[in-house]
mmCIF file of C-alpha atoms in Angstrom:
data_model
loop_
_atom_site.group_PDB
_atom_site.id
_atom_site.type_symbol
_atom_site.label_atom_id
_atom_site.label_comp_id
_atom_site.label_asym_id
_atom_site.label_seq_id
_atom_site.Cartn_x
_atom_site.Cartn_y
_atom_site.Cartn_z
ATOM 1 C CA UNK L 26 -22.647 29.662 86.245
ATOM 2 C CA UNK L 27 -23.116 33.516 85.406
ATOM 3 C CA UNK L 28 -20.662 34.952 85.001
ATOM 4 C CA UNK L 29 -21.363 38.583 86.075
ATOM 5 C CA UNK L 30 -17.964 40.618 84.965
ATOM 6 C CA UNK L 31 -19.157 39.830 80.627
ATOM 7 C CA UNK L 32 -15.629 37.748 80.800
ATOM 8 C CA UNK L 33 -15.699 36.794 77.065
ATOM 9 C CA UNK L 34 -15.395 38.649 73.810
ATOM 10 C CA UNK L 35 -17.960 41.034 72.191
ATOM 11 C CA UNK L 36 -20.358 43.480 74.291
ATOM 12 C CA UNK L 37 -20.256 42.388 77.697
ATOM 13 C CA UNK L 38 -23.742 43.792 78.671
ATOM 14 C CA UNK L 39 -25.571 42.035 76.116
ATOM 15 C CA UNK L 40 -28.726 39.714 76.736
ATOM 16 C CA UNK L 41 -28.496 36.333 74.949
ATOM 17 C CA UNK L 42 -31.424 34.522 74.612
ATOM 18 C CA UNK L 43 -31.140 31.113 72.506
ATOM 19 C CA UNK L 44 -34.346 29.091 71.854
ATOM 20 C CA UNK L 45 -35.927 27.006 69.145
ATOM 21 C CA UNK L 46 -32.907 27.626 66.854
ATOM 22 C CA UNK L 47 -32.828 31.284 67.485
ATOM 23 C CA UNK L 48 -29.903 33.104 69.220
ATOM 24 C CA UNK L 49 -29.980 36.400 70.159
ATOM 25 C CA UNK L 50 -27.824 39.415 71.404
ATOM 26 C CA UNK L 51 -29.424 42.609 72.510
ATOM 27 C CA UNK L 52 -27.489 46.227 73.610
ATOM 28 C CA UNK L 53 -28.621 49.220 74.067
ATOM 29 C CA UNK L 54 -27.171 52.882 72.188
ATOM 30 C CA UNK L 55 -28.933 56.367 71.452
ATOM 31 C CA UNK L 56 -30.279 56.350 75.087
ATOM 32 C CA UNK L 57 -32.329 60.077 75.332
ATOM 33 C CA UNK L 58 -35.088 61.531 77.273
ATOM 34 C CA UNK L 59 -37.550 59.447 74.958
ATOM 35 C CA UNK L 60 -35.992 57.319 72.926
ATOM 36 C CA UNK L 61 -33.595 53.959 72.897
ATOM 37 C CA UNK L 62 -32.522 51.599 70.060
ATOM 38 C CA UNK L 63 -32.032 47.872 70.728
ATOM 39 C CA UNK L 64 -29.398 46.427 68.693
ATOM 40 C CA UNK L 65 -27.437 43.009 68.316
ATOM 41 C CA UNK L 66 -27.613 39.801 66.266
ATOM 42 C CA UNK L 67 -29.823 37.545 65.574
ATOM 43 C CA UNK L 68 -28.600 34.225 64.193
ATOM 44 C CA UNK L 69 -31.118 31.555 63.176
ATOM 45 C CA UNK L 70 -30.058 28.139 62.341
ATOM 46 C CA UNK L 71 -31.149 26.352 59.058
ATOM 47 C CA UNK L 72 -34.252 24.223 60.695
ATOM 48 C CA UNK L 73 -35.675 26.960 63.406
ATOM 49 C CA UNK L 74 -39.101 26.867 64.939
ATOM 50 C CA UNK L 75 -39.141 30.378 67.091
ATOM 51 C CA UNK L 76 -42.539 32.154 65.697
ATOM 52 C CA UNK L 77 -41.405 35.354 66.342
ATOM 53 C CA UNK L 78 -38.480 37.145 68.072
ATOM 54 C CA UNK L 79 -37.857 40.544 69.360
ATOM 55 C CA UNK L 80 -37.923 42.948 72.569
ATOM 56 C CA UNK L 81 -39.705 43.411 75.245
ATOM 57 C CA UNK L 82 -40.117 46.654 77.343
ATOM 58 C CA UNK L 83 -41.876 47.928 80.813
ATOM 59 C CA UNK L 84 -41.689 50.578 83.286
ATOM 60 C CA UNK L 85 -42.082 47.707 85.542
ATOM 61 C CA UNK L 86 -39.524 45.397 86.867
ATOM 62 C CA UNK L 87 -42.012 42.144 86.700
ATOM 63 C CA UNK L 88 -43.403 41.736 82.881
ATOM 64 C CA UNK L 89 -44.343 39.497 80.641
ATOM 65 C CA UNK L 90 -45.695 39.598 76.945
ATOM 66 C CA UNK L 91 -48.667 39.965 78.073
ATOM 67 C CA UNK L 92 -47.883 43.304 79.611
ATOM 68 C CA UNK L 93 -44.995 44.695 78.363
ATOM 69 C CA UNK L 94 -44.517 46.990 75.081
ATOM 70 C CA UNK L 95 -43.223 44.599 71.929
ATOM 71 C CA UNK L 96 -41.020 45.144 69.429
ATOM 72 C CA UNK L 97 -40.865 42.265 66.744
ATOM 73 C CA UNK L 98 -37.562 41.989 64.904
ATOM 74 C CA UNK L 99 -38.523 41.538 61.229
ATOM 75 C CA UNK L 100 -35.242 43.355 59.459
ATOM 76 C CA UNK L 101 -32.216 41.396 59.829
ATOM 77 C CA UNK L 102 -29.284 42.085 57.761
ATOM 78 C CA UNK L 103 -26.679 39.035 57.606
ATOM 79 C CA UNK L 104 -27.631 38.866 61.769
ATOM 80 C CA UNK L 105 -27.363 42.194 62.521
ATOM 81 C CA UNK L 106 -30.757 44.100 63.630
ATOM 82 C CA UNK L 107 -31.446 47.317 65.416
ATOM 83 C CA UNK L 108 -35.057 48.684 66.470
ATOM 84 C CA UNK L 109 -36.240 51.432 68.322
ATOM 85 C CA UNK L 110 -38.846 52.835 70.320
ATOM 86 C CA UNK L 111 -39.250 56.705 70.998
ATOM 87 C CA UNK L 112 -42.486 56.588 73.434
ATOM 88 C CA UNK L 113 -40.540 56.909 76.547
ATOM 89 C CA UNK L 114 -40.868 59.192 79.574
ATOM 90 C CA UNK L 115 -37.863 61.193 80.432
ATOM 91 C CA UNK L 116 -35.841 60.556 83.498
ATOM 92 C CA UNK L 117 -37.857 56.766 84.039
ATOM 93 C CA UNK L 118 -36.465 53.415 84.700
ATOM 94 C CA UNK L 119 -37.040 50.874 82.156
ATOM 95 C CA UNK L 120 -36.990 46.935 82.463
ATOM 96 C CA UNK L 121 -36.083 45.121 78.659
ATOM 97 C CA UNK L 122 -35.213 41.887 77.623
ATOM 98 C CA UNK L 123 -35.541 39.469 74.222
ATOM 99 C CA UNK L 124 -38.343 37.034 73.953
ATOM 100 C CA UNK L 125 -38.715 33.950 71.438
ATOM 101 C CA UNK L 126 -42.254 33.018 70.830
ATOM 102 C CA UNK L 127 -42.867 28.930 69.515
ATOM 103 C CA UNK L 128 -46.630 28.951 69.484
ATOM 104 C CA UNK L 129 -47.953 30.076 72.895
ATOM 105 C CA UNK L 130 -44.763 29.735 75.134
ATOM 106 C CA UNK L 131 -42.264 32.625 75.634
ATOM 107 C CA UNK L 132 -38.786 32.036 76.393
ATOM 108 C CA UNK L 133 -37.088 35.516 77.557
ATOM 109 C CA UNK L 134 -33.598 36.398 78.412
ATOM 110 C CA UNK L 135 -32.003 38.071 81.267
ATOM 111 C CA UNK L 136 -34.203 41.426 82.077
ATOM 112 C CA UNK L 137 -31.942 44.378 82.543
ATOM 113 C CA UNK L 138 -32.665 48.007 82.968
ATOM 114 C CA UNK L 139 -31.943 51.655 81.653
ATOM 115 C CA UNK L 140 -32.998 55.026 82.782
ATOM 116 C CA UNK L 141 -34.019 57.511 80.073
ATOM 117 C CA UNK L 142 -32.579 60.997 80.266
ATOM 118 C CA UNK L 143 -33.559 63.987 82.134
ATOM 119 C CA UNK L 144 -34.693 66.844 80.685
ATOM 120 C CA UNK L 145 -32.159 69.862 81.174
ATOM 121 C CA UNK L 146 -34.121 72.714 82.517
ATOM 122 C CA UNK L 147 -33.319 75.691 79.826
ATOM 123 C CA UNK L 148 -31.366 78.976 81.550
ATOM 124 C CA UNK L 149 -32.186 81.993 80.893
ATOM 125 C CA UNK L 150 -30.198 84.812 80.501
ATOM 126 C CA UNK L 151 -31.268 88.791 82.003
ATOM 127 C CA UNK L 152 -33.404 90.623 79.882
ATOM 128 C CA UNK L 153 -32.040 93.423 77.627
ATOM 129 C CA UNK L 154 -33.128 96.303 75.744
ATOM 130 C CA UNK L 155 -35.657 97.429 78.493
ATOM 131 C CA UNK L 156 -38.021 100.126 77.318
ATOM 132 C CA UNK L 157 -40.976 101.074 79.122
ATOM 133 C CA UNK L 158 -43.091 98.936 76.858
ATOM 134 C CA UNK L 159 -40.795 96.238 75.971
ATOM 135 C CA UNK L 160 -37.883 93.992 76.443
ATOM 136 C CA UNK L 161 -35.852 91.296 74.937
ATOM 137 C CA UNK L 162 -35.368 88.047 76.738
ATOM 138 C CA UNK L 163 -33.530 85.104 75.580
ATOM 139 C CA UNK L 164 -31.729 81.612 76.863
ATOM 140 C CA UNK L 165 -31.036 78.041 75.978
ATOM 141 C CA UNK L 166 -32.344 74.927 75.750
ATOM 142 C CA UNK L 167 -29.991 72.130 75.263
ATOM 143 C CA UNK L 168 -31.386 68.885 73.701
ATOM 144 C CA UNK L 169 -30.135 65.778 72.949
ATOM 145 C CA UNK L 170 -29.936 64.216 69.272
ATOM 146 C CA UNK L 171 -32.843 62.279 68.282
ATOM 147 C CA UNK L 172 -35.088 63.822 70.761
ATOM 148 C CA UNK L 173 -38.744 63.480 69.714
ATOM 149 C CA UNK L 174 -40.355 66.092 68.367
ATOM 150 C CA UNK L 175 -43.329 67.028 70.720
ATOM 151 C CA UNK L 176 -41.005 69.092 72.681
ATOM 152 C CA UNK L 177 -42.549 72.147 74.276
ATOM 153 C CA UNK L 178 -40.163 75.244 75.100
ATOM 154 C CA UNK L 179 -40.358 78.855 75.314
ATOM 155 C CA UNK L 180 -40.734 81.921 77.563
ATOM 156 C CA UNK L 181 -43.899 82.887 80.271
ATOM 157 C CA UNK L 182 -44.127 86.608 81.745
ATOM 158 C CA UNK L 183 -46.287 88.236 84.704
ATOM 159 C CA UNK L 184 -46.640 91.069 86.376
ATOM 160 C CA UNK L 185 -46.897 89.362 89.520
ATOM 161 C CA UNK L 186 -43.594 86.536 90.928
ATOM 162 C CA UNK L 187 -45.928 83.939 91.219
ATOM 163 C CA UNK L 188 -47.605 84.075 87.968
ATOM 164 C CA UNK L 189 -51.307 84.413 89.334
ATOM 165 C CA UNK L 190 -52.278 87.263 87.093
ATOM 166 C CA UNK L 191 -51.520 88.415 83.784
ATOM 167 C CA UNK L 192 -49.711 85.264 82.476
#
């Protein structure tokens, strides 16, 4: 039966998948606004006949291989493995699970979900140094390790509240 509470040792929200003499564990750490690593073991026995193995990922709760992102795992060290994906949308849902590929069949493991980060808006703190032709203005933006690198931040000024003119 499944046993919902983890009940056993190890990481009791890991997926195991075990097919054509491939076992695998998947967790989840480094969860940010657009980024996740996958991590667990993979143990193989001596004759297995899995194709490939790895992760599957969607922003939709139904998905197969056929339309889900993919993320082989090709580095195993003893059975340890970790891989990562840092395409995601802030603040989103996301459905994962494992796959094991023998020729054209899939077997996948339990789907489960995570939600990304959100963003933190950045505050801003009252301008200083006001001259008639200047000011200073400053705040903070707080980010979270490992967050990707397109990030877009800074200050906008009008002389109207709305921001319809002079921009």
């Amino acid at each position: 039966g499944g046993n919902e509470n983890g009940g056993g040792t190890g990481d009791t929200n890991a997926i195991i998948n075990t097919s054509g003499g491939v076992t695998l564990s998947v967790s989840l750490r480094n969860l940010t606004e657009t980024g996740v690593a996958f991590y667990g073991k993979a143990r193989l026995e001596e004759n297995y006949t899995a194709d490939s193995f790895g992760i599957l990922y969607s922003n939709q709760e139904s998905f197969t291989a056929a339309n889900a992102e993919k993320i082989p795992i090709v580095d195993i060290y003893g059975e340890d493995y970790s891989v990562s994906t840092s395409s995601l949308k802030p603040n989103t849902t996301y459905y994962y699970t494992s796959y094991i590929k023998q020729g054209d069949l899939y077997k996948y493991g339990e789907v489960k979900s995570f939600v990304t980060v959100s963003l933190v808006a950045p505050t801003l703190n009252a301008a200083s140094d006001i001259t008639e032709v200047s000011s200073t203005i400053s705040g903070v933006v707080s980010v979270a390790l490992g967050t990707a690198g397109d990030l877009e931040y800074g200050f906008q000024y009008s002389a109207s509240s709305d921001f319809s003119s002079g921009v």
